[in-house]
Amino acid sequence: MMKRIIISLIILFIYSCQSSESQKNIAIVIHGGAGTILKENMTPELESAYLNKLEEAVKTGYDILNNGGSSQSAVEETIKIMEDSPLFNAGIGAALTNQATASLDASFMEGNNLDAGAIAGSKYIKNPISAAISVMKESPHVLLSSNGADDFAIEMGLDTVPNSYFITERRLRSLRKAKEDDIVSIEDNFIKDSKYGTVGCVAIDKMGNISSGTSTGGTTNKKWGRIGDVPIIGAGTYANNDCCGISTTGWGEHFMRNVVAYDIAAQIIYDRKSIEEASLNSLDKVMRTGGDGGVIGLDNKANISMEFNTAGMYRASIDKNGNLTVKIYSD
Ligand code: ASP
């Protein structure tokens, strides 16, 4: 009898050692866009609305990770909260095209197998991040565009809505202003902010799998079917368990030209740079071609970075020690 109890205790001890060894640190980081976000232009009500929504989003993802869920579902559910909020330039409240319509882009990538999916120029998909994940899981493709993306979402049984669902008074005002000025005026903070506001999330789960996702309405007053960096794997989104996960926000053309998300990953893999250093280097490259914006990410040790070269970036994280950070302006 005694012998049996001792053997059982030894087995239990070995099992608990193994499972705590194989359970990796979890962490999550999000952004809600970078831009000319200055405290003097913000009302206290709007500021707390942003802070509360960022906190709700990041805590939702963290709870999924903490309960043993995958980084894929943490990223999807976190981004859906921001897509469903009119505060951000994604889903409802998306920046509007020259035709006063919403045209939505999103992408998702999984770090354990480099699987990826994206949609561009969708008019009807309520949660573009879910469509990007479906493209990854249910199709042999990586990127579907415009009507094809919408048809695919309907076939997959995803929620679709009329285009008017996405359009808010705030975005209509900013489109009117952008058209009056013909181009988006650098001096006008409100309009400049309306150019940004993309949302993104990167998470690492207990299995050590990293996932990244990004979702946007793109830039205000965009024409000719303009697509930015967000649905381009390697520019707006990248994930690879060998190094890190990244999601970007900012002037998309410059993030495409500098292949920012992959550039950060490459510096970590080939140059052994830290995620922070690599992110700052890539943002310098963006600045050198005339762009600006921000990047969030985490490495495979669950170290988080949130860097930007604009006045502010809506951002939040819960690190490997469970510490919550929610911020808007530069420190
Ligand atoms: N990068 C996005 C785009 O150019 C805009 C943003 O980040 O807000 O479409």
mmCIF file of C-alpha atoms and ligand atoms in Angstrom:
data_model
loop_
_atom_site.group_PDB
_atom_site.id
_atom_site.type_symbol
_atom_site.label_atom_id
_atom_site.label_comp_id
_atom_site.label_asym_id
_atom_site.label_seq_id
_atom_site.Cartn_x
_atom_site.Cartn_y
_atom_site.Cartn_z
ATOM 1 C CA MET A 1 0.000 0.000 0.000
ATOM 2 C CA MET A 2 2.688 2.452 1.144
ATOM 3 C CA LYS A 3 4.751 1.533 -1.925
ATOM 4 C CA ARG A 4 1.797 2.373 -4.188
ATOM 5 C CA ILE A 5 1.281 5.775 -2.561
ATOM 6 C CA ILE A 6 4.966 6.633 -2.946
ATOM 7 C CA ILE A 7 4.958 5.597 -6.635
ATOM 8 C CA SER A 8 1.796 7.690 -7.239
ATOM 9 C CA LEU A 9 3.396 10.696 -5.540
ATOM 10 C CA ILE A 10 6.546 10.344 -7.666
ATOM 11 C CA ILE A 11 4.448 10.147 -10.877
ATOM 12 C CA LEU A 12 2.447 13.217 -9.804
ATOM 13 C CA PHE A 13 5.655 15.128 -9.049
ATOM 14 C CA ILE A 14 7.231 14.258 -12.421
ATOM 15 C CA TYR A 15 3.991 15.197 -14.241
ATOM 16 C CA SER A 16 3.681 18.564 -12.514
ATOM 17 C CA CYS A 17 7.349 19.382 -13.252
ATOM 18 C CA GLN A 18 6.866 18.530 -16.915
ATOM 19 C CA SER A 19 3.659 20.515 -17.371
ATOM 20 C CA SER A 20 5.053 23.638 -15.698
ATOM 21 C CA GLU A 21 8.164 23.305 -17.881
ATOM 22 C CA SER A 22 6.161 23.050 -21.111
ATOM 23 C CA GLN A 23 3.868 25.952 -20.206
ATOM 24 C CA LYS A 24 5.430 29.111 -21.590
ATOM 25 C CA ASN A 25 5.001 32.719 -20.476
ATOM 26 C CA ILE A 26 1.925 34.393 -21.938
ATOM 27 C CA ALA A 27 1.701 38.032 -23.006
ATOM 28 C CA ILE A 28 -0.421 40.278 -25.215
ATOM 29 C CA VAL A 29 0.022 43.697 -26.805
ATOM 30 C CA ILE A 30 -2.401 45.842 -28.831
ATOM 31 C CA HIS A 31 -2.536 49.144 -30.715
ATOM 32 C CA GLY A 32 -5.451 51.294 -31.782
ATOM 33 C CA GLY A 33 -3.518 53.460 -34.224
ATOM 34 C CA ALA A 34 -0.765 56.075 -34.098
ATOM 35 C CA GLY A 35 -0.947 59.735 -35.118
ATOM 36 C CA THR A 36 -0.992 63.344 -33.980
ATOM 37 C CA ILE A 37 -2.685 62.370 -30.754
ATOM 38 C CA LEU A 38 -2.087 65.238 -28.324
ATOM 39 C CA LYS A 39 -3.557 65.662 -24.848
ATOM 40 C CA GLU A 40 -4.560 69.264 -25.593
ATOM 41 C CA ASN A 41 -6.833 68.064 -28.441
ATOM 42 C CA MET A 42 -8.551 65.417 -26.323
ATOM 43 C CA THR A 43 -11.628 65.813 -24.111
ATOM 44 C CA PRO A 44 -11.523 63.925 -20.785
ATOM 45 C CA GLU A 45 -14.569 61.894 -21.930
ATOM 46 C CA LEU A 46 -12.951 60.807 -25.199
ATOM 47 C CA GLU A 47 -9.692 60.011 -23.429
ATOM 48 C CA SER A 48 -11.379 57.732 -20.909
ATOM 49 C CA ALA A 49 -13.473 56.108 -23.661
ATOM 50 C CA TYR A 50 -10.230 55.158 -25.454
ATOM 51 C CA LEU A 51 -8.487 53.990 -22.279
ATOM 52 C CA ASN A 52 -11.486 51.877 -21.214
ATOM 53 C CA LYS A 53 -11.897 50.231 -24.613
ATOM 54 C CA LEU A 54 -8.170 49.444 -24.869
ATOM 55 C CA GLU A 55 -8.243 47.910 -21.394
ATOM 56 C CA GLU A 56 -11.359 45.856 -22.171
ATOM 57 C CA ALA A 57 -9.783 44.579 -25.391
ATOM 58 C CA VAL A 58 -6.401 43.616 -23.941
ATOM 59 C CA LYS A 59 -7.962 41.953 -20.874
ATOM 60 C CA THR A 60 -10.269 39.893 -23.089
ATOM 61 C CA GLY A 61 -7.306 38.478 -24.982
ATOM 62 C CA TYR A 62 -5.270 37.925 -21.837
ATOM 63 C CA ASP A 63 -8.096 35.956 -20.175
ATOM 64 C CA ILE A 64 -8.239 33.655 -23.205
ATOM 65 C CA LEU A 65 -4.470 33.040 -22.971
ATOM 66 C CA ASN A 66 -4.606 32.594 -19.202
ATOM 67 C CA ASN A 67 -7.335 29.955 -19.551
ATOM 68 C CA GLY A 68 -5.135 27.983 -21.929
ATOM 69 C CA GLY A 69 -6.679 29.361 -25.153
ATOM 70 C CA SER A 70 -4.657 29.820 -28.338
ATOM 71 C CA SER A 71 -2.980 33.057 -29.390
ATOM 72 C CA GLN A 72 -5.125 32.812 -32.536
ATOM 73 C CA SER A 73 -8.383 33.135 -30.617
ATOM 74 C CA ALA A 74 -6.905 35.763 -28.266
ATOM 75 C CA VAL A 75 -5.930 37.940 -31.247
ATOM 76 C CA GLU A 76 -9.276 37.411 -33.007
ATOM 77 C CA GLU A 77 -11.462 38.219 -29.977
ATOM 78 C CA THR A 78 -9.320 41.204 -28.963
ATOM 79 C CA ILE A 79 -9.405 42.744 -32.431
ATOM 80 C CA LYS A 80 -13.160 42.125 -32.742
ATOM 81 C CA ILE A 81 -13.733 44.325 -29.677
ATOM 82 C CA MET A 82 -11.875 47.183 -31.354
ATOM 83 C CA GLU A 83 -13.547 46.568 -34.744
ATOM 84 C CA ASP A 84 -16.931 46.755 -33.006
ATOM 85 C CA SER A 85 -16.048 50.120 -31.414
ATOM 86 C CA PRO A 86 -16.566 53.336 -33.462
ATOM 87 C CA LEU A 87 -13.488 54.828 -31.760
ATOM 88 C CA PHE A 88 -11.029 53.050 -34.044
ATOM 89 C CA ASN A 89 -10.393 53.007 -37.793
ATOM 90 C CA ALA A 90 -11.484 49.371 -38.248
ATOM 91 C CA GLY A 91 -14.915 47.791 -38.623
ATOM 92 C CA ILE A 92 -17.577 50.327 -37.554
ATOM 93 C CA GLY A 93 -15.982 53.796 -37.558
ATOM 94 C CA ALA A 94 -13.573 52.978 -40.398
ATOM 95 C CA ALA A 95 -12.004 55.882 -42.328
ATOM 96 C CA LEU A 96 -14.028 56.548 -45.503
ATOM 97 C CA THR A 97 -13.073 56.406 -49.172
ATOM 98 C CA ASN A 98 -13.440 59.284 -51.625
ATOM 99 C CA GLN A 99 -16.875 57.785 -52.472
ATOM 100 C CA ALA A 100 -17.929 57.988 -48.773
ATOM 101 C CA THR A 101 -17.910 54.215 -48.439
ATOM 102 C CA ALA A 102 -16.012 51.918 -46.087
ATOM 103 C CA SER A 103 -13.442 49.578 -47.644
ATOM 104 C CA LEU A 104 -11.831 47.257 -45.129
ATOM 105 C CA ASP A 105 -8.501 45.430 -44.981
ATOM 106 C CA ALA A 106 -7.228 42.884 -42.444
ATOM 107 C CA SER A 107 -4.573 40.222 -42.046
ATOM 108 C CA PHE A 108 -3.602 37.468 -39.652
ATOM 109 C CA MET A 109 -0.493 35.298 -39.279
ATOM 110 C CA GLU A 110 0.380 32.328 -37.119
ATOM 111 C CA GLY A 111 3.963 31.931 -35.920
ATOM 112 C CA ASN A 112 4.157 28.149 -35.507
ATOM 113 C CA ASN A 113 3.728 27.291 -39.213
ATOM 114 C CA LEU A 114 3.849 30.689 -40.996
ATOM 115 C CA ASP A 115 0.245 30.229 -42.071
ATOM 116 C CA ALA A 116 -1.413 33.501 -43.037
ATOM 117 C CA GLY A 117 -4.650 34.972 -44.377
ATOM 118 C CA ALA A 118 -5.823 38.427 -45.437
ATOM 119 C CA ILE A 119 -8.645 40.362 -47.079
ATOM 120 C CA ALA A 120 -8.522 43.721 -48.852
ATOM 121 C CA GLY A 121 -11.225 46.128 -50.022
ATOM 122 C CA SER A 122 -14.161 44.363 -48.365
ATOM 123 C CA LYS A 123 -17.464 46.294 -48.241
ATOM 124 C CA TYR A 124 -19.639 44.058 -46.110
ATOM 125 C CA ILE A 125 -17.686 41.872 -43.677
ATOM 126 C CA LYS A 126 -18.582 42.942 -40.119
ATOM 127 C CA ASN A 127 -15.372 41.619 -38.559
ATOM 128 C CA PRO A 128 -12.599 41.601 -41.166
ATOM 129 C CA ILE A 129 -10.131 39.886 -38.793
ATOM 130 C CA SER A 130 -12.376 36.795 -38.701
ATOM 131 C CA ALA A 131 -12.457 36.751 -42.503
ATOM 132 C CA ALA A 132 -8.643 36.950 -42.635
ATOM 133 C CA ILE A 133 -8.442 33.941 -40.288
ATOM 134 C CA SER A 134 -10.977 32.066 -42.442
ATOM 135 C CA VAL A 135 -8.932 32.741 -45.578
ATOM 136 C CA MET A 136 -5.987 31.173 -43.752
ATOM 137 C CA LYS A 137 -7.906 28.168 -42.481
ATOM 138 C CA GLU A 138 -10.517 27.471 -45.159
ATOM 139 C CA SER A 139 -8.927 28.486 -48.468
ATOM 140 C CA PRO A 140 -5.699 27.574 -50.260
ATOM 141 C CA HIS A 141 -4.932 31.315 -50.630
ATOM 142 C CA VAL A 142 -3.383 34.072 -48.534
ATOM 143 C CA LEU A 143 -5.086 37.253 -49.812
ATOM 144 C CA LEU A 144 -8.610 37.735 -51.199
ATOM 145 C CA SER A 145 -9.805 41.111 -52.442
ATOM 146 C CA SER A 146 -12.951 43.190 -52.858
ATOM 147 C CA ASN A 147 -16.100 41.335 -54.098
ATOM 148 C CA GLY A 148 -14.266 38.025 -53.946
ATOM 149 C CA ALA A 149 -13.460 38.555 -50.268
ATOM 150 C CA ASP A 150 -17.101 39.425 -49.543
ATOM 151 C CA ASP A 151 -18.380 36.376 -51.498
ATOM 152 C CA PHE A 152 -15.945 34.141 -49.608
ATOM 153 C CA ALA A 153 -17.133 35.524 -46.242
ATOM 154 C CA ILE A 154 -20.770 34.846 -47.175
ATOM 155 C CA GLU A 155 -19.878 31.287 -48.232
ATOM 156 C CA MET A 156 -18.092 30.787 -44.906
ATOM 157 C CA GLY A 157 -21.191 31.982 -43.041
ATOM 158 C CA LEU A 158 -19.430 35.003 -41.481
ATOM 159 C CA ASP A 159 -21.498 38.024 -40.369
ATOM 160 C CA THR A 160 -22.043 40.556 -43.152
ATOM 161 C CA VAL A 161 -23.710 43.986 -42.834
ATOM 162 C CA PRO A 162 -24.727 46.796 -45.224
ATOM 163 C CA ASN A 163 -21.860 49.198 -45.943
ATOM 164 C CA SER A 164 -23.799 51.971 -44.124
ATOM 165 C CA TYR A 165 -23.237 50.046 -40.840
ATOM 166 C CA PHE A 166 -19.554 51.101 -40.863
ATOM 167 C CA ILE A 167 -20.154 54.814 -41.573
ATOM 168 C CA THR A 168 -20.112 57.249 -38.618
ATOM 169 C CA GLU A 169 -20.779 61.000 -38.444
ATOM 170 C CA ARG A 170 -17.221 61.610 -37.212
ATOM 171 C CA ARG A 171 -15.711 59.917 -40.274
ATOM 172 C CA LEU A 172 -18.103 61.739 -42.646
ATOM 173 C CA ARG A 173 -16.981 65.069 -41.128
ATOM 174 C CA SER A 174 -13.368 64.151 -41.563
ATOM 175 C CA LEU A 175 -13.926 63.064 -45.173
ATOM 176 C CA ARG A 176 -15.676 66.396 -45.927
ATOM 177 C CA LYS A 177 -12.749 68.281 -44.442
ATOM 178 C CA ALA A 178 -10.219 66.177 -46.371
ATOM 179 C CA LYS A 179 -12.056 66.916 -49.635
ATOM 180 C CA GLU A 180 -12.257 70.649 -48.905
ATOM 181 C CA ASP A 181 -8.494 70.699 -48.404
ATOM 182 C CA ASP A 182 -8.145 68.330 -51.365
ATOM 183 C CA ILE A 183 -5.298 66.577 -49.600
ATOM 184 C CA VAL A 184 -5.153 65.652 -45.932
ATOM 185 C CA SER A 185 -3.677 68.729 -44.292
ATOM 186 C CA ILE A 186 -0.675 68.027 -42.111
ATOM 187 C CA GLU A 187 -1.658 70.988 -39.907
ATOM 188 C CA ASP A 188 -5.107 69.682 -39.041
ATOM 189 C CA ASN A 189 -4.740 67.258 -36.164
ATOM 190 C CA PHE A 190 -8.229 65.891 -36.396
ATOM 191 C CA ILE A 191 -7.858 65.073 -40.069
ATOM 192 C CA LYS A 192 -4.368 63.706 -39.542
ATOM 193 C CA ASP A 193 -5.704 61.427 -36.823
ATOM 194 C CA SER A 194 -8.417 60.265 -39.182
ATOM 195 C CA LYS A 195 -5.723 59.007 -41.473
ATOM 196 C CA TYR A 196 -4.651 56.584 -38.790
ATOM 197 C CA GLY A 197 -6.414 54.474 -36.135
ATOM 198 C CA THR A 198 -5.833 50.969 -37.436
ATOM 199 C CA VAL A 199 -6.040 48.259 -34.765
ATOM 200 C CA GLY A 200 -3.661 45.381 -34.148
ATOM 201 C CA CYS A 201 -2.841 42.661 -31.655
ATOM 202 C CA VAL A 202 0.044 40.248 -31.013
ATOM 203 C CA ALA A 203 -0.157 37.432 -28.450
ATOM 204 C CA ILE A 204 1.881 34.453 -27.252
ATOM 205 C CA ASP A 205 0.078 31.510 -25.646
ATOM 206 C CA LYS A 206 1.049 28.802 -23.135
ATOM 207 C CA MET A 207 2.303 26.591 -25.995
ATOM 208 C CA GLY A 208 4.722 29.352 -27.035
ATOM 209 C CA ASN A 209 2.766 30.041 -30.244
ATOM 210 C CA ILE A 210 2.765 33.632 -31.451
ATOM 211 C CA SER A 211 -0.100 35.140 -33.529
ATOM 212 C CA SER A 212 -0.425 38.622 -35.029
ATOM 213 C CA GLY A 213 -3.407 40.403 -36.568
ATOM 214 C CA THR A 214 -4.153 43.868 -37.963
ATOM 215 C CA SER A 215 -7.416 45.463 -39.201
ATOM 216 C CA THR A 216 -8.169 48.854 -40.798
ATOM 217 C CA GLY A 217 -10.378 51.060 -42.927
ATOM 218 C CA GLY A 218 -7.182 52.464 -44.481
ATOM 219 C CA THR A 219 -6.725 56.188 -45.099
ATOM 220 C CA THR A 220 -9.425 58.884 -45.347
ATOM 221 C CA ASN A 221 -10.387 59.952 -48.904
ATOM 222 C CA LYS A 222 -8.553 57.001 -50.509
ATOM 223 C CA LYS A 223 -9.251 56.495 -54.243
ATOM 224 C CA TRP A 224 -8.720 53.990 -57.021
ATOM 225 C CA GLY A 225 -9.060 50.966 -54.778
ATOM 226 C CA ARG A 226 -6.028 52.022 -52.726
ATOM 227 C CA ILE A 227 -4.795 49.268 -50.405
ATOM 228 C CA GLY A 228 -2.219 49.941 -47.677
ATOM 229 C CA ASP A 229 0.183 47.817 -45.687
ATOM 230 C CA VAL A 230 -2.353 46.138 -43.406
ATOM 231 C CA PRO A 231 -3.321 43.137 -45.595
ATOM 232 C CA ILE A 232 0.247 42.706 -46.864
ATOM 233 C CA ILE A 233 1.968 39.934 -44.914
ATOM 234 C CA GLY A 234 5.443 41.135 -43.959
ATOM 235 C CA ALA A 235 4.499 44.821 -44.186
ATOM 236 C CA GLY A 236 1.613 45.282 -41.723
ATOM 237 C CA THR A 237 1.623 41.900 -39.990
ATOM 238 C CA TYR A 238 4.162 39.149 -39.359
ATOM 239 C CA ALA A 239 4.497 36.222 -36.927
ATOM 240 C CA ASN A 240 7.186 33.572 -36.600
ATOM 241 C CA ASN A 241 7.791 31.525 -33.435
ATOM 242 C CA ASP A 242 11.535 31.656 -34.203
ATOM 243 C CA CYS A 243 11.592 35.350 -33.383
ATOM 244 C CA CYS A 244 8.478 37.456 -32.834
ATOM 245 C CA GLY A 245 5.056 38.769 -33.821
ATOM 246 C CA ILE A 246 4.523 42.285 -35.176
ATOM 247 C CA SER A 247 1.576 44.549 -36.090
ATOM 248 C CA THR A 248 2.025 48.042 -37.533
ATOM 249 C CA THR A 249 0.067 51.267 -37.865
ATOM 250 C CA GLY A 250 0.838 54.428 -39.749
ATOM 251 C CA TRP A 251 1.383 55.717 -43.250
ATOM 252 C CA GLY A 252 0.856 52.423 -45.069
ATOM 253 C CA GLU A 253 2.768 53.231 -48.247
ATOM 254 C CA HIS A 254 5.955 53.704 -46.229
ATOM 255 C CA PHE A 255 5.386 50.534 -44.208
ATOM 256 C CA MET A 256 5.039 48.606 -47.494
ATOM 257 C CA ARG A 257 8.158 50.174 -49.016
ATOM 258 C CA ASN A 258 10.187 49.308 -45.913
ATOM 259 C CA VAL A 259 8.534 45.871 -45.419
ATOM 260 C CA VAL A 260 8.416 46.852 -41.758
ATOM 261 C CA ALA A 261 6.931 43.828 -39.970
ATOM 262 C CA TYR A 262 9.343 41.392 -41.644
ATOM 263 C CA ASP A 263 12.250 43.831 -41.393
ATOM 264 C CA ILE A 264 11.903 43.739 -37.600
ATOM 265 C CA ALA A 265 11.743 39.920 -37.617
ATOM 266 C CA ALA A 266 14.806 39.690 -39.887
ATOM 267 C CA GLN A 267 16.876 41.904 -37.577
ATOM 268 C CA ILE A 268 16.003 39.654 -34.635
ATOM 269 C CA ILE A 269 16.802 36.429 -36.532
ATOM 270 C CA TYR A 270 19.896 37.489 -38.466
ATOM 271 C CA ASP A 271 21.326 40.325 -36.351
ATOM 272 C CA ARG A 272 20.258 39.102 -32.890
ATOM 273 C CA LYS A 273 18.743 42.524 -32.200
ATOM 274 C CA SER A 274 16.248 42.937 -29.347
ATOM 275 C CA ILE A 275 12.652 43.519 -30.437
ATOM 276 C CA GLU A 276 12.827 47.081 -29.145
ATOM 277 C CA GLU A 277 16.024 47.910 -31.018
ATOM 278 C CA ALA A 278 14.755 46.255 -34.212
ATOM 279 C CA SER A 279 11.451 48.157 -34.008
ATOM 280 C CA LEU A 280 13.235 51.494 -33.556
ATOM 281 C CA ASN A 281 15.565 50.746 -36.507
ATOM 282 C CA SER A 282 12.607 49.951 -38.783
ATOM 283 C CA LEU A 283 10.749 53.083 -37.693
ATOM 284 C CA ASP A 284 13.876 55.105 -38.557
ATOM 285 C CA LYS A 285 13.762 53.592 -42.051
ATOM 286 C CA VAL A 286 10.075 54.611 -42.313
ATOM 287 C CA MET A 287 11.028 58.143 -41.288
ATOM 288 C CA ARG A 288 13.857 58.266 -43.844
ATOM 289 C CA THR A 289 11.406 57.588 -46.708
ATOM 290 C CA GLY A 290 9.105 60.312 -45.312
ATOM 291 C CA GLY A 291 6.569 58.253 -43.331
ATOM 292 C CA ASP A 292 5.539 57.900 -39.725
ATOM 293 C CA GLY A 293 3.608 55.540 -37.462
ATOM 294 C CA GLY A 294 4.133 52.851 -34.869
ATOM 295 C CA VAL A 295 4.720 49.145 -34.289
ATOM 296 C CA ILE A 296 3.798 46.740 -31.527
ATOM 297 C CA GLY A 297 5.208 43.287 -31.009
ATOM 298 C CA LEU A 298 6.530 40.623 -28.726
ATOM 299 C CA ASP A 299 9.380 38.139 -29.042
ATOM 300 C CA ASN A 300 9.358 34.401 -28.321
ATOM 301 C CA LYS A 301 10.443 35.076 -24.705
ATOM 302 C CA ALA A 302 7.276 37.190 -24.318
ATOM 303 C CA ASN A 303 9.168 40.514 -24.186
ATOM 304 C CA ILE A 304 6.855 43.297 -25.366
ATOM 305 C CA SER A 305 7.649 46.423 -27.363
ATOM 306 C CA MET A 306 5.446 49.392 -28.332
ATOM 307 C CA GLU A 307 7.343 52.009 -30.367
ATOM 308 C CA PHE A 308 6.199 54.961 -32.501
ATOM 309 C CA ASN A 309 7.530 58.151 -34.083
ATOM 310 C CA THR A 310 4.227 60.051 -34.020
ATOM 311 C CA ALA A 311 2.948 62.196 -31.135
ATOM 312 C CA GLY A 312 0.964 59.295 -29.716
ATOM 313 C CA MET A 313 -0.256 55.750 -30.230
ATOM 314 C CA TYR A 314 -3.282 54.117 -28.601
ATOM 315 C CA ARG A 315 -1.750 51.047 -27.001
ATOM 316 C CA ALA A 316 -2.029 48.515 -24.202
ATOM 317 C CA SER A 317 -0.325 45.356 -23.023
ATOM 318 C CA ILE A 318 -0.290 42.723 -20.325
ATOM 319 C CA ASP A 319 3.239 41.407 -19.891
ATOM 320 C CA LYS A 320 4.567 38.001 -18.774
ATOM 321 C CA ASN A 321 4.317 39.082 -15.120
ATOM 322 C CA GLY A 322 0.660 40.041 -15.548
ATOM 323 C CA ASN A 323 1.323 43.812 -15.468
ATOM 324 C CA LEU A 324 -1.237 45.924 -17.366
ATOM 325 C CA THR A 325 -0.164 49.049 -19.307
ATOM 326 C CA VAL A 326 -2.659 51.321 -21.114
ATOM 327 C CA LYS A 327 -1.321 54.492 -22.772
ATOM 328 C CA ILE A 328 -2.084 57.085 -25.424
ATOM 329 C CA TYR A 329 0.622 59.771 -25.505
ATOM 330 C CA SER A 330 4.388 59.512 -25.650
ATOM 331 C CA ASP A 331 5.949 59.056 -22.214
HETATM 332 N N1 ASP B 1 -1.554 51.656 -42.130
HETATM 333 C C1 ASP B 1 -2.918 51.949 -42.478
HETATM 334 C C2 ASP B 1 -3.006 52.149 -43.967
HETATM 335 O O1 ASP B 1 -2.143 52.797 -44.534
HETATM 336 C C3 ASP B 1 -3.464 53.133 -41.790
HETATM 337 C C4 ASP B 1 -3.320 53.115 -40.296
HETATM 338 O O2 ASP B 1 -2.428 52.511 -39.755
HETATM 339 O O3 ASP B 1 -4.152 53.694 -39.614
HETATM 340 O O4 ASP B 1 -3.962 51.721 -44.560
#
